[in-house]
Tab-separated table of C-alpha atoms and ligand atoms in Angstrom:
chain	number	residue	atom	x	y	z
A	1	MET	CA	20.696	-5.886	12.524
A	2	GLU	CA	17.887	-3.544	13.617
A	3	LYS	CA	14.951	-5.238	15.329
A	4	ILE	CA	11.704	-4.200	16.955
A	5	ILE	CA	11.447	-5.465	20.539
A	6	ILE	CA	8.034	-5.645	22.203
A	7	ASN	CA	6.986	-6.577	25.734
A	8	GLY	CA	3.386	-7.515	25.171
A	9	GLY	CA	0.228	-7.704	27.223
A	10	THR	CA	-0.605	-4.008	27.651
A	11	PRO	CA	-3.980	-2.849	26.267
A	12	LEU	CA	-3.450	0.088	23.856
A	13	ARG	CA	-5.061	3.282	25.070
A	14	GLY	CA	-5.009	6.874	23.801
A	15	GLU	CA	-5.034	8.632	20.442
A	16	VAL	CA	-2.995	8.168	17.252
A	17	GLU	CA	-2.807	10.298	14.091
A	18	ILE	CA	-2.793	8.463	10.745
A	19	SER	CA	-0.350	9.505	8.005
A	20	GLY	CA	-1.024	10.059	4.312
A	21	ALA	CA	-1.838	7.013	2.199
A	22	LYS	CA	1.229	5.154	0.865
A	23	ASN	CA	-0.631	3.704	-2.138
A	24	ALA	CA	-2.084	7.086	-3.049
A	25	ALA	CA	1.350	8.717	-2.761
A	26	LEU	CA	2.942	6.065	-4.997
A	27	ALA	CA	0.409	6.810	-7.750
A	28	ILE	CA	0.297	10.616	-7.363
A	29	ILE	CA	4.060	11.289	-7.292
A	30	PRO	CA	4.625	9.851	-10.823
A	31	ALA	CA	1.471	11.672	-12.003
A	32	ALA	CA	3.148	15.004	-11.199
A	33	ILE	CA	5.468	14.624	-14.222
A	34	LEU	CA	2.422	15.049	-16.476
A	35	SER	CA	2.234	18.682	-15.382
A	36	GLN	CA	3.760	21.597	-17.315
A	37	ASP	CA	4.036	23.432	-14.045
A	38	VAL	CA	4.833	22.999	-10.358
A	39	CYS	CA	2.830	20.667	-8.102
A	40	VAL	CA	2.746	20.895	-4.299
A	41	ILE	CA	1.689	17.634	-2.625
A	42	GLU	CA	0.713	17.695	1.063
A	43	ASN	CA	0.054	15.017	3.729
A	44	LEU	CA	2.717	12.753	2.182
A	45	PRO	CA	4.259	10.033	4.403
A	46	LEU	CA	7.724	11.277	3.442
A	47	SER	CA	9.615	9.098	5.902
A	48	ILE	CA	8.455	5.743	4.477
A	49	SER	CA	11.050	4.158	2.239
A	50	ASP	CA	8.740	3.530	-0.748
A	51	VAL	CA	8.013	7.257	-1.017
A	52	CYS	CA	11.709	8.113	-0.649
A	53	ILE	CA	12.516	5.822	-3.608
A	54	MET	CA	9.808	7.485	-5.718
A	55	MET	CA	11.431	10.873	-5.062
A	56	LYS	CA	14.850	9.487	-6.019
A	57	ILE	CA	13.367	8.321	-9.320
A	58	LEU	CA	11.932	11.813	-9.936
A	59	ASN	CA	15.441	13.209	-9.401
A	60	GLN	CA	16.926	10.574	-11.743
A	61	LEU	CA	14.482	11.779	-14.433
A	62	GLY	CA	15.646	15.377	-13.917
A	63	ALA	CA	12.661	16.745	-11.997
A	64	ARG	CA	13.357	19.262	-9.254
A	65	VAL	CA	11.966	18.088	-5.886
A	66	LYS	CA	11.903	20.436	-2.910
A	67	ILE	CA	10.974	19.240	0.584
A	68	ILE	CA	8.775	21.984	2.064
A	69	ASN	CA	8.166	20.293	5.442
A	70	LYS	CA	7.811	16.812	7.056
A	71	HIS	CA	4.792	15.968	4.895
A	72	THR	CA	4.955	18.326	1.898
A	73	ILE	CA	7.006	18.384	-1.297
A	74	GLU	CA	7.101	20.617	-4.345
A	75	ILE	CA	7.696	18.918	-7.709
A	76	ASP	CA	8.816	20.921	-10.746
A	77	ALA	CA	8.643	18.479	-13.640
A	78	ARG	CA	9.500	21.043	-16.293
A	79	SER	CA	13.155	19.998	-16.043
A	80	VAL	CA	12.429	16.283	-16.630
A	81	ASN	CA	14.902	15.261	-19.372
A	82	SER	CA	14.752	11.482	-19.525
A	83	TYR	CA	12.272	8.659	-19.993
A	84	VAL	CA	14.625	5.903	-18.759
A	85	ILE	CA	14.499	4.342	-15.293
A	86	SER	CA	17.157	1.783	-14.432
A	87	ASN	CA	16.892	-1.425	-12.457
A	88	ASP	CA	18.868	-0.073	-9.518
A	89	MET	CA	15.804	2.012	-8.715
A	90	THR	CA	12.957	-0.231	-9.792
A	91	LYS	CA	14.290	-3.327	-8.014
A	92	HIS	CA	13.388	-1.716	-4.675
A	93	LEU	CA	9.853	-0.734	-5.529
A	94	ARG	CA	7.226	-2.408	-7.705
A	95	ALA	CA	5.138	0.746	-7.978
A	96	SER	CA	7.986	2.310	-9.984
A	97	TYR	CA	6.163	0.874	-13.012
A	98	TYR	CA	3.638	3.716	-12.660
A	99	PHE	CA	6.288	5.835	-14.360
A	100	ILE	CA	5.628	3.872	-17.577
A	101	GLY	CA	2.119	5.330	-17.804
A	102	ALA	CA	3.260	8.788	-16.686
A	103	LEU	CA	6.228	8.940	-19.116
A	104	LEU	CA	4.077	7.593	-21.955
A	105	GLY	CA	1.470	10.199	-21.137
A	106	ARG	CA	4.034	12.979	-21.159
A	107	TYR	CA	6.561	11.937	-23.820
A	108	GLY	CA	5.101	8.984	-25.694
A	109	ARG	CA	8.237	7.094	-24.585
A	110	ALA	CA	9.191	5.043	-21.543
A	111	LYS	CA	12.021	2.607	-20.847
A	112	VAL	CA	11.586	1.227	-17.365
A	113	ALA	CA	13.228	-1.849	-15.856
A	114	LEU	CA	10.617	-4.243	-14.546
A	115	PRO	CA	10.845	-4.811	-10.795
A	116	GLY	CA	11.828	-8.243	-9.535
A	117	GLY	CA	9.641	-11.071	-8.273
A	118	CYS	CA	7.448	-10.467	-5.306
A	119	TYR	CA	6.684	-12.037	-1.995
A	120	LEU	CA	2.930	-12.099	-2.679
A	121	GLY	CA	3.169	-14.318	-5.714
A	122	PRO	CA	3.439	-13.498	-9.436
A	123	ARG	CA	3.001	-9.809	-10.204
A	124	PRO	CA	2.258	-9.790	-13.965
A	125	ILE	CA	1.632	-6.546	-15.843
A	126	ASP	CA	-0.273	-7.976	-18.814
A	127	GLN	CA	-3.275	-5.747	-18.067
A	128	HIS	CA	-1.090	-2.647	-17.889
A	129	ILE	CA	0.356	-3.511	-21.321
A	130	LYS	CA	-3.139	-4.284	-22.693
A	131	GLY	CA	-4.191	-0.758	-21.706
A	132	PHE	CA	-1.125	0.942	-23.187
A	133	GLU	CA	-1.569	-0.944	-26.472
A	134	ALA	CA	-5.276	-0.062	-26.600
A	135	LEU	CA	-4.205	3.610	-26.489
A	136	GLY	CA	-1.872	3.057	-29.463
A	137	ALA	CA	1.451	2.358	-27.790
A	138	THR	CA	3.797	-0.446	-28.803
A	139	VAL	CA	5.243	-2.225	-25.800
A	140	THR	CA	8.135	-4.668	-25.912
A	141	ILE	CA	9.965	-6.420	-23.079
A	142	GLU	CA	13.651	-6.203	-23.923
A	143	GLU	CA	16.644	-7.955	-22.402
A	144	ASN	CA	17.174	-7.358	-18.673
A	145	ALA	CA	13.386	-7.083	-18.387
A	146	ILE	CA	13.273	-3.545	-19.707
A	147	VAL	CA	9.762	-2.449	-20.641
A	148	ASN	CA	10.116	-0.312	-23.760
A	149	ALA	CA	6.914	1.579	-24.554
A	150	LYS	CA	6.431	4.150	-27.294
A	151	ALA	CA	3.569	5.887	-29.035
A	152	GLU	CA	3.587	8.488	-31.801
A	153	ASN	CA	0.200	9.641	-30.560
A	154	LEU	CA	-1.902	8.239	-27.749
A	155	THR	CA	-5.547	7.955	-28.791
A	156	GLY	CA	-8.402	7.427	-26.360
A	157	SER	CA	-9.956	3.963	-26.499
A	158	PRO	CA	-12.128	1.511	-24.549
A	159	VAL	CA	-9.987	-0.580	-22.151
A	160	TYR	CA	-11.599	-3.621	-20.535
A	161	LEU	CA	-9.499	-4.979	-17.644
A	162	ASP	CA	-9.744	-8.789	-17.473
A	163	MET	CA	-9.516	-8.592	-13.680
A	164	VAL	CA	-9.774	-5.726	-11.214
A	165	SER	CA	-6.244	-4.354	-10.979
A	166	VAL	CA	-5.226	-1.285	-8.953
A	167	GLY	CA	-1.923	-0.971	-10.804
A	168	ALA	CA	-3.372	-1.351	-14.288
A	169	THR	CA	-6.130	1.166	-13.503
A	170	VAL	CA	-3.502	3.664	-12.292
A	171	ASN	CA	-1.198	3.125	-15.256
A	172	VAL	CA	-3.950	3.430	-17.882
A	173	LEU	CA	-5.230	6.611	-16.185
A	174	LEU	CA	-1.749	8.144	-16.334
A	175	ALA	CA	-1.339	7.295	-20.029
A	176	ALA	CA	-4.885	8.393	-20.966
A	177	VAL	CA	-5.198	11.894	-19.426
A	178	LYS	CA	-3.395	13.557	-22.346
A	179	ALA	CA	-4.424	11.067	-25.071
A	180	THR	CA	-6.567	12.428	-27.907
A	181	GLY	CA	-10.242	11.637	-27.304
A	182	LEU	CA	-12.193	9.467	-24.902
A	183	THR	CA	-10.838	6.499	-22.926
A	184	VAL	CA	-13.301	4.280	-21.046
A	185	ILE	CA	-11.745	1.940	-18.474
A	186	GLU	CA	-14.153	-0.917	-17.667
A	187	ASN	CA	-13.780	-3.216	-14.657
A	188	ALA	CA	-11.647	-0.490	-13.073
A	189	ALA	CA	-10.375	-0.738	-9.490
A	190	LYS	CA	-12.396	1.348	-7.008
A	191	GLU	CA	-9.867	1.715	-4.149
A	192	PRO	CA	-9.748	5.079	-2.323
A	193	HIS	CA	-6.288	5.692	-3.809
A	194	ILE	CA	-7.733	5.440	-7.336
A	195	VAL	CA	-10.235	8.177	-6.483
A	196	ASP	CA	-7.409	10.222	-4.920
A	197	LEU	CA	-5.312	9.926	-8.089
A	198	ALA	CA	-8.289	10.992	-10.240
A	199	ASN	CA	-8.901	13.996	-7.976
A	200	PHE	CA	-5.221	14.943	-8.209
A	201	LEU	CA	-5.263	14.665	-12.029
A	202	ASN	CA	-8.441	16.754	-12.197
A	203	SER	CA	-6.783	19.361	-9.928
A	204	MET	CA	-4.181	19.657	-12.687
A	205	GLY	CA	-6.892	20.198	-15.311
A	206	ALA	CA	-7.524	16.624	-16.455
A	207	ASP	CA	-11.041	15.359	-17.201
A	208	VAL	CA	-11.483	12.068	-15.306
A	209	ARG	CA	-14.994	10.984	-14.345
A	210	GLY	CA	-16.355	7.938	-12.566
A	211	ALA	CA	-13.345	7.093	-10.380
A	212	GLY	CA	-14.584	4.938	-7.510
A	213	THR	CA	-16.948	3.081	-9.817
A	214	ASP	CA	-15.975	0.259	-12.177
A	215	VAL	CA	-16.250	2.510	-15.247
A	216	ILE	CA	-13.865	5.474	-15.475
A	217	LYS	CA	-14.133	7.916	-18.412
A	218	VAL	CA	-11.123	10.052	-19.366
A	219	ARG	CA	-11.325	12.820	-21.933
A	220	GLY	CA	-7.814	13.764	-23.019
A	221	VAL	CA	-6.601	17.362	-22.590
A	222	GLU	CA	-3.684	19.190	-24.227
A	223	ASN	CA	-1.891	20.339	-21.110
A	224	LEU	CA	-1.959	19.860	-17.372
A	225	HIS	CA	-1.120	22.781	-15.097
A	226	GLY	CA	0.266	22.712	-11.575
A	227	CYS	CA	-1.771	22.347	-8.386
A	228	THR	CA	-1.597	22.034	-4.620
A	229	TYR	CA	-3.093	18.778	-3.390
A	230	SER	CA	-3.393	16.979	-0.047
A	231	ILE	CA	-3.536	13.191	-0.263
A	232	ILE	CA	-6.000	11.029	1.658
A	233	PRO	CA	-5.189	9.328	4.982
A	234	ASP	CA	-3.893	5.758	4.800
A	235	GLN	CA	-6.804	3.296	4.959
A	236	ILE	CA	-4.482	0.358	5.743
A	237	GLU	CA	-2.437	2.117	8.432
A	238	ALA	CA	-5.735	3.122	10.055
A	239	GLY	CA	-7.008	-0.449	9.822
A	240	THR	CA	-3.771	-1.747	11.340
A	241	PHE	CA	-4.250	0.453	14.440
A	242	MET	CA	-7.942	-0.494	14.634
A	243	VAL	CA	-7.093	-4.191	14.729
A	244	ALA	CA	-4.231	-3.581	17.203
A	245	ALA	CA	-6.657	-1.816	19.563
A	246	ALA	CA	-9.035	-4.799	19.453
A	247	ALA	CA	-6.302	-7.462	19.670
A	248	THR	CA	-4.876	-5.872	22.856
A	249	LYS	CA	-8.382	-5.359	24.343
A	250	GLY	CA	-7.704	-1.627	24.381
A	251	ASN	CA	-9.524	1.586	23.583
A	252	VAL	CA	-7.962	3.812	20.896
A	253	LEU	CA	-9.097	6.923	19.008
A	254	ILE	CA	-7.638	6.759	15.498
A	255	LYS	CA	-7.551	10.304	14.044
A	256	ASN	CA	-7.179	11.763	10.534
A	257	VAL	CA	-9.141	8.991	8.796
A	258	ILE	CA	-12.056	8.811	6.349
A	259	PRO	CA	-14.489	6.386	8.077
A	260	LYS	CA	-16.143	5.525	4.739
A	261	HIS	CA	-12.811	3.990	3.580
A	262	LEU	CA	-12.758	1.779	6.678
A	263	GLU	CA	-16.271	0.341	6.438
A	264	SER	CA	-15.295	-3.265	5.634
A	265	ILE	CA	-12.728	-3.278	8.470
A	266	SER	CA	-15.158	-1.710	10.972
A	267	THR	CA	-17.859	-4.211	9.986
A	268	LYS	CA	-15.572	-7.188	10.624
A	269	LEU	CA	-14.342	-5.794	13.954
A	270	VAL	CA	-17.949	-5.336	15.096
A	271	GLU	CA	-18.652	-8.922	13.990
A	272	CYS	CA	-15.820	-9.973	16.318
A	273	GLY	CA	-17.478	-8.101	19.189
A	274	ALA	CA	-15.495	-4.846	19.133
A	275	GLU	CA	-17.147	-1.456	19.496
A	276	VAL	CA	-16.408	0.968	16.615
A	277	GLU	CA	-17.542	4.568	17.030
A	278	GLU	CA	-17.339	6.789	13.929
A	279	PHE	CA	-16.700	10.544	13.924
A	280	ASP	CA	-16.187	12.950	10.985
A	281	ASP	CA	-12.453	12.235	10.675
A	282	ALA	CA	-11.789	9.628	13.374
A	283	VAL	CA	-12.889	6.238	14.620
A	284	ARG	CA	-12.706	4.836	18.159
A	285	VAL	CA	-12.153	1.087	18.543
A	286	SER	CA	-12.548	-0.704	21.866
A	287	LEU	CA	-12.883	-4.317	22.966
A	288	GLY	CA	-13.175	-5.314	26.606
A	289	GLU	CA	-13.264	-9.092	26.362
A	290	ARG	CA	-12.022	-11.864	24.096
A	291	ALA	CA	-12.914	-11.402	20.427
A	292	GLY	CA	-15.437	-13.666	18.780
A	293	LYS	CA	-14.670	-15.553	15.565
A	294	CYS	CA	-15.579	-14.326	12.097
A	295	ASN	CA	-14.844	-15.294	8.491
A	296	ILE	CA	-12.875	-13.062	6.101
A	297	LYS	CA	-12.795	-13.095	2.295
A	298	THR	CA	-10.446	-10.537	0.773
A	299	MET	CA	-11.903	-8.695	-2.230
A	300	PRO	CA	-11.224	-5.556	-4.257
A	301	HIS	CA	-12.640	-2.381	-2.667
A	302	PRO	CA	-15.205	-2.018	-1.167
A	303	GLY	CA	-14.614	-5.632	-0.050
A	304	PHE	CA	-12.273	-6.527	2.822
A	305	PRO	CA	-8.782	-5.339	1.754
A	306	THR	CA	-6.129	-7.985	1.139
A	307	ASP	CA	-3.631	-5.581	2.738
A	308	MET	CA	-5.502	-6.029	6.032
A	309	GLN	CA	-5.598	-9.841	5.893
A	310	PRO	CA	-2.450	-10.633	7.951
A	311	GLN	CA	-3.343	-8.082	10.633
A	312	MET	CA	-6.895	-9.450	11.000
A	313	ALA	CA	-5.517	-12.983	11.245
A	314	VAL	CA	-3.840	-12.022	14.544
A	315	LEU	CA	-7.158	-10.970	16.104
A	316	LEU	CA	-8.799	-14.174	14.832
A	317	ALA	CA	-5.884	-16.240	16.183
A	318	LEU	CA	-6.938	-15.028	19.655
A	319	ALA	CA	-10.698	-15.283	19.057
A	320	ASP	CA	-13.133	-17.634	20.762
A	321	GLY	CA	-13.869	-20.168	18.013
A	322	THR	CA	-12.643	-21.099	14.553
A	323	SER	CA	-12.503	-18.579	11.686
A	324	ILE	CA	-11.872	-19.043	7.955
A	325	ILE	CA	-9.762	-16.609	5.920
A	326	SER	CA	-10.043	-16.747	2.129
A	327	GLU	CA	-7.377	-14.785	0.216
A	328	SER	CA	-8.683	-14.116	-3.280
A	329	ILE	CA	-6.183	-11.526	-4.533
A	330	TRP	CA	-2.690	-12.977	-3.967
A	331	SER	CA	-1.436	-16.539	-4.285
A	332	ASN	CA	1.115	-16.312	-1.492
A	333	ARG	CA	-0.133	-14.089	1.299
A	334	PHE	CA	-0.082	-16.560	4.185
A	335	ARG	CA	3.686	-16.588	4.775
A	336	TYR	CA	3.165	-14.862	8.126
A	337	VAL	CA	1.251	-17.914	9.433
A	338	GLU	CA	4.456	-19.842	10.193
A	339	GLN	CA	5.645	-16.934	12.343
A	340	LEU	CA	2.305	-16.631	14.151
A	341	ASN	CA	2.238	-20.375	14.877
A	342	ARG	CA	5.688	-19.980	16.511
A	343	MET	CA	3.900	-17.673	18.964
A	344	GLY	CA	1.315	-20.328	19.812
A	345	ALA	CA	-1.332	-19.630	17.185
A	346	SER	CA	-3.153	-22.583	15.631
A	347	ILE	CA	-3.590	-21.780	11.936
A	348	LYS	CA	-3.666	-24.247	9.071
A	349	VAL	CA	-3.235	-23.062	5.472
A	350	ASP	CA	-4.649	-24.951	2.514
A	351	GLY	CA	-4.061	-23.065	-0.747
A	352	GLN	CA	-6.034	-19.806	-0.612
A	353	LEU	CA	-7.742	-20.726	2.657
A	354	ALA	CA	-6.525	-20.473	6.255
A	355	VAL	CA	-8.390	-22.158	9.095
A	356	VAL	CA	-7.755	-20.203	12.307
A	357	GLN	CA	-8.522	-22.008	15.546
A	358	GLY	CA	-8.568	-19.316	18.219
A	359	VAL	CA	-6.273	-19.735	21.264
A	360	GLU	CA	-6.466	-17.961	24.629
A	361	GLN	CA	-3.025	-16.454	24.485
A	362	LEU	CA	-0.041	-15.893	22.198
A	363	MET	CA	3.501	-16.093	23.603
A	364	GLY	CA	6.314	-13.741	22.689
A	365	ALA	CA	9.025	-15.212	20.435
A	366	PRO	CA	11.761	-14.211	17.958
A	367	VAL	CA	9.959	-13.776	14.605
A	368	LYS	CA	10.567	-12.084	11.280
A	369	ALA	CA	8.647	-9.768	9.017
A	370	ASP	CA	8.173	-11.649	5.744
A	371	ASP	CA	6.722	-8.593	4.007
A	372	LEU	CA	5.154	-5.231	4.761
A	373	ARG	CA	1.753	-6.300	6.081
A	374	ALA	CA	3.093	-9.536	7.603
A	375	GLY	CA	5.448	-7.283	9.574
A	376	ALA	CA	2.512	-5.200	10.781
A	377	ALA	CA	0.832	-8.422	11.876
A	378	MET	CA	3.955	-9.415	13.863
A	379	ILE	CA	3.792	-6.095	15.733
A	380	ILE	CA	0.130	-6.660	16.622
A	381	ALA	CA	0.903	-10.220	17.716
A	382	GLY	CA	3.807	-9.027	19.875
A	383	LEU	CA	1.609	-6.346	21.475
A	384	ALA	CA	-1.105	-8.894	22.289
A	385	ALA	CA	1.228	-11.717	23.390
A	386	SER	CA	2.585	-12.337	26.865
A	387	GLY	CA	6.335	-11.977	27.117
A	388	THR	CA	8.882	-10.513	24.711
A	389	THR	CA	8.765	-10.588	20.923
A	390	GLU	CA	11.750	-9.687	18.736
A	391	ILE	CA	10.948	-8.879	15.112
A	392	GLU	CA	13.713	-8.885	12.512
A	393	ASP	CA	13.711	-7.807	8.843
A	394	ILE	CA	11.843	-4.706	9.915
A	395	HIS	CA	12.887	-2.843	6.745
A	396	HIS	CA	9.731	-4.342	5.247
A	397	ILE	CA	7.656	-2.493	7.853
A	398	ASP	CA	9.418	0.795	7.192
A	399	ARG	CA	8.277	0.607	3.556
A	400	GLY	CA	4.716	1.442	4.570
A	401	TYR	CA	4.407	2.681	8.161
A	402	GLU	CA	5.637	6.123	9.222
A	403	ASP	CA	7.041	6.460	12.816
A	404	VAL	CA	5.494	3.076	13.671
A	405	VAL	CA	7.373	2.546	16.986
A	406	ALA	CA	6.655	6.091	18.200
A	407	LYS	CA	2.967	5.792	17.306
A	408	PHE	CA	2.503	2.510	19.195
A	409	SER	CA	4.595	3.809	22.138
A	410	SER	CA	2.270	6.805	22.385
A	411	LEU	CA	-0.564	4.309	22.930
A	412	GLY	CA	1.205	2.758	25.921
A	413	ALA	CA	2.953	-0.094	24.149
A	414	THR	CA	6.359	-1.236	25.435
A	415	ILE	CA	8.051	-1.238	22.026
A	416	LYS	CA	11.445	-0.098	20.773
A	417	ARG	CA	13.912	-0.421	17.926
A	418	GLU	CA	17.244	-1.918	18.845
A	419	LEU	CA	20.373	-2.894	17.032
A	420	ARG	CA	20.822	-6.559	17.913
A	421	PRO	CA	23.740	-8.702	16.712
A	422	ASP	CA	22.586	-11.222	14.164
A	423	PRO	CA	23.305	-14.741	15.592
A	424	ASN	CA	24.718	-15.676	12.166
A	425	GLU	CA	27.174	-12.792	12.446
A	426	LEU	CA	28.184	-13.928	15.953
A	427	ASN	CA	29.286	-17.447	14.936
A	428	GLY	CA	30.850	-16.178	11.736
A	429	ALA	CA	28.274	-17.842	9.479
A	430	SER	CA	28.059	-16.103	6.111
B	1	LIG	C1	-1.807	-2.801	-5.326
B	1	LIG	O1	-0.908	-3.737	-5.913
B	1	LIG	C2	-1.222	-2.435	-3.979
B	1	LIG	N1	0.083	-1.788	-4.163
B	1	LIG	C3	-1.077	-3.677	-3.115
B	1	LIG	O2	-0.672	-3.233	-1.822
B	1	LIG	C4	-2.454	-4.344	-2.962
B	1	LIG	O3	-2.294	-5.571	-2.276
B	1	LIG	C5	-3.083	-4.589	-4.339
B	1	LIG	O4	-3.100	-3.369	-5.117
B	1	LIG	C6	-4.523	-5.078	-4.226
B	1	LIG	O5	-5.288	-4.116	-3.555
B	1	LIG	C7	0.095	-0.484	-4.465
B	1	LIG	O6	-0.940	0.159	-4.593
B	1	LIG	C8	1.455	0.146	-4.627
B	1	LIG	P1	-3.377	-5.478	-8.513
B	1	LIG	P2	-1.072	-4.127	-7.493
B	1	LIG	O7	-2.863	-5.101	-9.844
B	1	LIG	O8	-1.511	-2.945	-8.237
B	1	LIG	C9	-3.367	-9.645	-10.857
B	1	LIG	C10	0.658	-3.080	0.117
B	1	LIG	O9	0.748	-3.905	1.057
B	1	LIG	N2	-2.868	-8.882	-12.018
B	1	LIG	O10	-4.645	-4.889	-8.020
B	1	LIG	O11	0.180	-4.822	-7.916
B	1	LIG	C11	-2.367	-9.686	-9.716
B	1	LIG	O12	-1.440	-10.754	-9.899
B	1	LIG	C12	0.625	-3.611	-1.318
B	1	LIG	O13	0.536	-1.849	0.242
B	1	LIG	C13	-2.669	-9.538	-13.235
B	1	LIG	O14	-2.900	-10.728	-13.348
B	1	LIG	O15	-2.251	-5.199	-7.401
B	1	LIG	C14	-3.262	-9.896	-8.514
B	1	LIG	O16	-3.569	-11.273	-8.394
B	1	LIG	C15	0.900	-5.103	-1.388
B	1	LIG	N3	-2.213	-8.825	-14.300
B	1	LIG	C16	-4.543	-9.120	-8.882
B	1	LIG	O17	-4.489	-8.960	-10.300
B	1	LIG	C17	-1.946	-7.483	-14.219
B	1	LIG	O18	-1.536	-6.870	-15.243
B	1	LIG	C18	-4.659	-7.739	-8.251
B	1	LIG	O19	-3.439	-7.081	-8.454
B	1	LIG	C19	-2.135	-6.828	-12.978
B	1	LIG	C20	-2.612	-7.551	-11.890
């Protein structure tokens, strides 16, 4: 089994370049099938597994995908000849359900297997379906959890989302851009990747206004042409390196970022006593002494991102004082706490709240990555801890972080990937 091995205790120093945003890429790649032409997408994190699966799905649908270089692909969707996506693809990646909106928008048909359960808690799609039905589609869930959506004609309509949902906002946008007439999405998500998707769609000739606010207006157009588009830097990857710099009492320049997207993270790091210096497309984070405590409540953008909650918990686990973390988006996003407490942290979870009593030092230990961002938190904990930390189940981390070991190594971390026999394999356990 492949593991990440870290010898902790070295402050991170130097510069690191952030890759393109995973959650923008996962929305923009399906959007490309709405085009009658060829789309070139730049600054893609092509080596993360979620993006690789998205490209496999494009191929399964018949699109021609050409890899231009390490971060650029060309998508020719004119050869798309299917609206069916099977479970063998969708079981690996929840965001595959964005193809429902894109296929509806292009063909008026979509048959997509629903992805499985999720580590964060229930992942319903009732708001996605509410949006599709408002536009005139009929949506049924068939056996084997196949979502079957069809619409003779998609007609623009008001869509009020009962709760802020990134996925539902994306899916309704994809279905609405070629619908006849005006669609108004109320209570829309405002994440940077929503704005990036809207900008991509408008580059193809769509008419999407208001992205980044809670009311998005879409006027349907007949056709969408091709475009060349560069996606935004990854807000969460950037935040992960910012917190790692502070947790190791280092000094790191994080390049290729949009500081505006990082405001809630910067604010919390400053509250903990870190120094955050902003430049046009970079931020520098430094912390010379022990962090102070602070309270975190995760909220939709521009609030503190839930995808940064596990990483921030590591800094607070080492802070001077007791901090409270309130997770308001997901029902099960504290699974990493058990792993952190194995390293000497003192965190108690009660429902959606975690009480973090700061300790002076974490100690290296064998831990596992329970999910993508929990895995990122384990890396930060291993870097800050004394001694050696071995992280298993690192495939979760590879879903969302490009060249993660190389990037941390370049900052002076003693970190490597290693194939280690699984103790269960050694004693023949199944
Ligand atoms: C997106 O997930 C992100 N994934 C998640 O990032 C992120 O945690 C989440 O948004 C919140 O920011 C991608 O962008 C691929 P939601 P999504 O719909 O769209 C409830 C990562 O680490 N809800 O905004 O699935 C839902 O249960 C991943 O990169 C409904 O009830 O999240 C949740 O409680 C993890 N019905 C809340 O809304 C619906 O129809 C927000 O979910 C849809 C959502």
